[in-house]
Each structure stands twice: as structure tokens, then as C-alpha cells.
Amino acid sequence: GEAALPPGYARPVILHRAILGSVERMTGVLCEHFAGKWPFWLSPRQVMVVPVSEDAFEYACYVRDTLHRRGIHADANLGDGTLKKKVREAQVAQWNYIMVVGKNEEEQVSVNLRVRGQAKPVGERDLAELIEQLEEENRPRALSQPRALPPFRRREAAEAPETAEEAEPVAEAPAAAEAVEPAKEEGAHETEPAMA
């Protein structure tokens, strides 16, 4: 059995559950790695639309809704406060892009763009062109396509040996090794043989 506890002590009970433990750990690693500055394709705060005045609220909502329909996480700051304060709040919250809109942008169907991490604004950009760029940036990331494997070729028509000890060296291997030796003596750089 268990040893008796001294008076005044109680055995601690720990409840632990890790249904998605590996996912939680990976999320923790990503949070630590990016320190809140998520890349665009992974960010929950991709675009903040900031109207310069109440007159631009309707266009700001149009830009936000258009971005939403194209699969981009966007919000519009329609609250009280100065333009400078709204832009600063979006910068502190680490929004990837801040789109400032007003009457001029509404007439041109454009936005005035600021990018996280850049001190100066990018300037006015056409909305349709910018959305195409953001869609490209927002594509799901995946591992690159695997390279093609070299073709498999049997050594002979006879059966291949079953163990490594039974395997005989390939006849061309010594000749290839001798061809490399003189190159080493002459001070040439060693290169890896190309795979067939």
C-alpha cells in the first residue's frame, strides 16, 4: 500500500486531459515563435479597415464585406476616436494590413494601405488589385511537392540477395572510385556522383 501521510497533509489529486495535446503544443510553439506577429496566411487579424470620418463608414463596410467574401479576415473600426488613435490601436493589435478609407478612396475604389512593421504607409492601392495580392498571400501553405524518385532498376534478371552480407558490390563501383582518387590528389573539389 501507500505510505501514511503526516498529520495536516493531504494527498494531491491531479486531473489531466490532453485530447488535442499535440495541437495545443504546436499552437504554443507558434505563438512563442511569432510573438503575436502572425504571418498573413495564419493570422486571425489580417485586415483592419479604418474610415477617416463617419461619412466613410459605408465604404469601409463595403471594403470589409468584400474582403470577407473573398476569404480574408477583416474588420472595420466604426467606433469613436480620431483617425490617428484608430490606426495606432490597429498597429498595437498587430493587424497585418491597415486600410484607411475616405471620400477620395471611395471615388477611386481604392484604399490607403499600411503594412505591419513598416514605418511609412504604402499609399493608395486599387482595391481589386490589392485583393488579388492578398488572396495569393492567403493561400494555404503546404509542403512542397515531393521530388520525383529516381527510377528503380534491377541489377540482373537473377534474384536480388536477401541480406546485405550476400550482396556483391556493383562492378562499376571500383572504377568510379579510382576515377575520383586522382582528382583528390590534384586538389580539385570533390563532387558527389550523380544518381542514375
mmCIF file of C-alpha atoms in Angstrom, residues 43-150:
data_model
loop_
_atom_site.group_PDB
_atom_site.id
_atom_site.type_symbol
_atom_site.label_atom_id
_atom_site.label_comp_id
_atom_site.label_asym_id
_atom_site.label_seq_id
_atom_site.Cartn_x
_atom_site.Cartn_y
_atom_site.Cartn_z
ATOM 1 C CA SER A 43 -3.333 35.464 -38.811
ATOM 2 C CA PRO A 44 -6.767 35.897 -37.213
ATOM 3 C CA ARG A 45 -6.252 39.677 -37.683
ATOM 4 C CA GLN A 46 -5.495 40.103 -41.343
ATOM 5 C CA VAL A 47 -7.030 43.448 -42.358
ATOM 6 C CA MET A 48 -8.420 46.371 -40.364
ATOM 7 C CA VAL A 49 -10.404 48.937 -42.359
ATOM 8 C CA VAL A 50 -10.293 52.413 -40.798
ATOM 9 C CA PRO A 51 -12.635 55.151 -42.109
ATOM 10 C CA VAL A 52 -11.329 58.722 -41.864
ATOM 11 C CA SER A 53 -14.764 60.026 -40.818
ATOM 12 C CA GLU A 54 -18.366 58.956 -40.321
ATOM 13 C CA ASP A 55 -19.058 59.777 -43.986
ATOM 14 C CA ALA A 56 -16.737 56.911 -44.969
ATOM 15 C CA PHE A 57 -18.407 54.270 -42.738
ATOM 16 C CA GLU A 58 -20.489 52.890 -45.588
ATOM 17 C CA TYR A 59 -17.468 52.462 -47.887
ATOM 18 C CA ALA A 60 -15.464 50.951 -45.006
ATOM 19 C CA CYS A 61 -18.214 48.344 -44.548
ATOM 20 C CA TYR A 62 -18.208 47.680 -48.296
ATOM 21 C CA VAL A 63 -14.429 47.046 -48.238
ATOM 22 C CA ARG A 64 -14.718 44.805 -45.148
ATOM 23 C CA ASP A 65 -17.588 42.779 -46.639
ATOM 24 C CA THR A 66 -15.799 42.422 -49.983
ATOM 25 C CA LEU A 67 -12.716 41.077 -48.201
ATOM 26 C CA HIS A 68 -14.897 38.666 -46.186
ATOM 27 C CA ARG A 69 -16.486 37.310 -49.355
ATOM 28 C CA ARG A 70 -13.008 36.646 -50.755
ATOM 29 C CA GLY A 71 -11.977 34.638 -47.666
ATOM 30 C CA ILE A 72 -9.936 37.300 -45.868
ATOM 31 C CA HIS A 73 -10.399 38.036 -42.150
ATOM 32 C CA ALA A 74 -11.284 41.732 -41.999
ATOM 33 C CA ASP A 75 -12.913 44.152 -39.598
ATOM 34 C CA ALA A 76 -13.849 47.835 -39.725
ATOM 35 C CA ASN A 77 -13.304 50.221 -36.825
ATOM 36 C CA LEU A 78 -16.530 52.240 -36.826
ATOM 37 C CA GLY A 79 -16.140 53.453 -33.254
ATOM 38 C CA ASP A 80 -15.434 56.886 -31.861
ATOM 39 C CA GLY A 81 -11.935 58.279 -31.848
ATOM 40 C CA THR A 82 -9.551 60.085 -34.109
ATOM 41 C CA LEU A 83 -8.043 58.532 -37.205
ATOM 42 C CA LYS A 84 -4.614 58.545 -35.565
ATOM 43 C CA LYS A 85 -5.967 56.707 -32.493
ATOM 44 C CA LYS A 86 -7.742 54.056 -34.617
ATOM 45 C CA VAL A 87 -4.614 53.424 -36.695
ATOM 46 C CA ARG A 88 -2.492 53.181 -33.529
ATOM 47 C CA GLU A 89 -4.930 50.684 -31.957
ATOM 48 C CA ALA A 90 -4.742 48.520 -35.081
ATOM 49 C CA GLN A 91 -0.928 48.661 -35.026
ATOM 50 C CA VAL A 92 -0.786 47.652 -31.354
ATOM 51 C CA ALA A 93 -3.202 44.766 -32.049
ATOM 52 C CA GLN A 94 -0.762 43.540 -34.769
ATOM 53 C CA TRP A 95 -3.161 43.674 -37.722
ATOM 54 C CA ASN A 96 -1.216 42.635 -40.827
ATOM 55 C CA TYR A 97 -2.715 45.369 -43.014
ATOM 56 C CA ILE A 98 -4.496 48.600 -42.171
ATOM 57 C CA MET A 99 -6.647 50.092 -44.925
ATOM 58 C CA VAL A 100 -7.577 53.732 -44.405
ATOM 59 C CA VAL A 101 -10.567 54.841 -46.472
ATOM 60 C CA GLY A 102 -12.216 58.191 -47.131
ATOM 61 C CA LYS A 103 -14.031 60.090 -49.855
ATOM 62 C CA ASN A 104 -11.071 60.025 -52.273
ATOM 63 C CA GLU A 105 -10.640 56.239 -51.872
ATOM 64 C CA GLU A 106 -14.387 55.724 -52.329
ATOM 65 C CA GLU A 107 -14.336 57.620 -55.645
ATOM 66 C CA GLN A 108 -11.314 55.646 -56.881
ATOM 67 C CA VAL A 109 -12.481 52.299 -55.356
ATOM 68 C CA SER A 110 -9.132 52.088 -53.624
ATOM 69 C CA VAL A 111 -7.619 52.074 -50.131
ATOM 70 C CA ASN A 112 -4.697 53.803 -48.467
ATOM 71 C CA LEU A 113 -2.558 50.905 -47.277
ATOM 72 C CA ARG A 114 -0.314 50.484 -44.254
ATOM 73 C CA VAL A 115 1.656 47.291 -43.647
ATOM 74 C CA ARG A 116 2.599 45.962 -40.217
ATOM 75 C CA GLY A 117 6.252 46.579 -39.459
ATOM 76 C CA GLN A 118 6.679 49.399 -41.979
ATOM 77 C CA ALA A 119 7.009 52.919 -40.596
ATOM 78 C CA LYS A 120 5.676 54.675 -43.698
ATOM 79 C CA PRO A 121 2.325 53.971 -45.374
ATOM 80 C CA VAL A 122 2.471 52.171 -48.725
ATOM 81 C CA GLY A 123 -0.003 54.659 -50.185
ATOM 82 C CA GLU A 124 -3.097 54.373 -52.331
ATOM 83 C CA ARG A 125 -3.758 50.980 -53.928
ATOM 84 C CA ASP A 126 -6.536 49.806 -56.231
ATOM 85 C CA LEU A 127 -8.877 47.586 -54.199
ATOM 86 C CA ALA A 128 -9.332 44.871 -56.852
ATOM 87 C CA GLU A 129 -5.563 44.519 -57.443
ATOM 88 C CA LEU A 130 -4.845 44.510 -53.719
ATOM 89 C CA ILE A 131 -7.436 41.796 -53.070
ATOM 90 C CA GLU A 132 -5.793 39.603 -55.727
ATOM 91 C CA GLN A 133 -2.441 40.086 -53.984
ATOM 92 C CA LEU A 134 -3.951 39.264 -50.582
ATOM 93 C CA GLU A 135 -5.668 36.142 -51.938
ATOM 94 C CA GLU A 136 -2.311 34.917 -53.233
ATOM 95 C CA GLU A 137 -0.718 35.639 -49.860
ATOM 96 C CA ASN A 138 -3.610 33.900 -48.087
ATOM 97 C CA ARG A 139 -3.314 30.587 -49.941
ATOM 98 C CA PRO A 140 -2.947 27.649 -47.557
ATOM 99 C CA ARG A 141 0.652 26.731 -47.028
ATOM 100 C CA ALA A 142 1.662 23.118 -47.576
ATOM 101 C CA LEU A 143 4.833 21.183 -48.035
ATOM 102 C CA SER A 144 6.291 21.483 -51.479
ATOM 103 C CA GLN A 145 5.513 18.718 -53.921
ATOM 104 C CA PRO A 146 7.845 15.733 -53.464
ATOM 105 C CA ARG A 147 10.635 15.400 -55.965
ATOM 106 C CA ALA A 148 10.411 12.512 -58.396
ATOM 107 C CA LEU A 149 12.184 9.385 -57.234
ATOM 108 C CA PRO A 150 14.968 8.006 -59.397
#
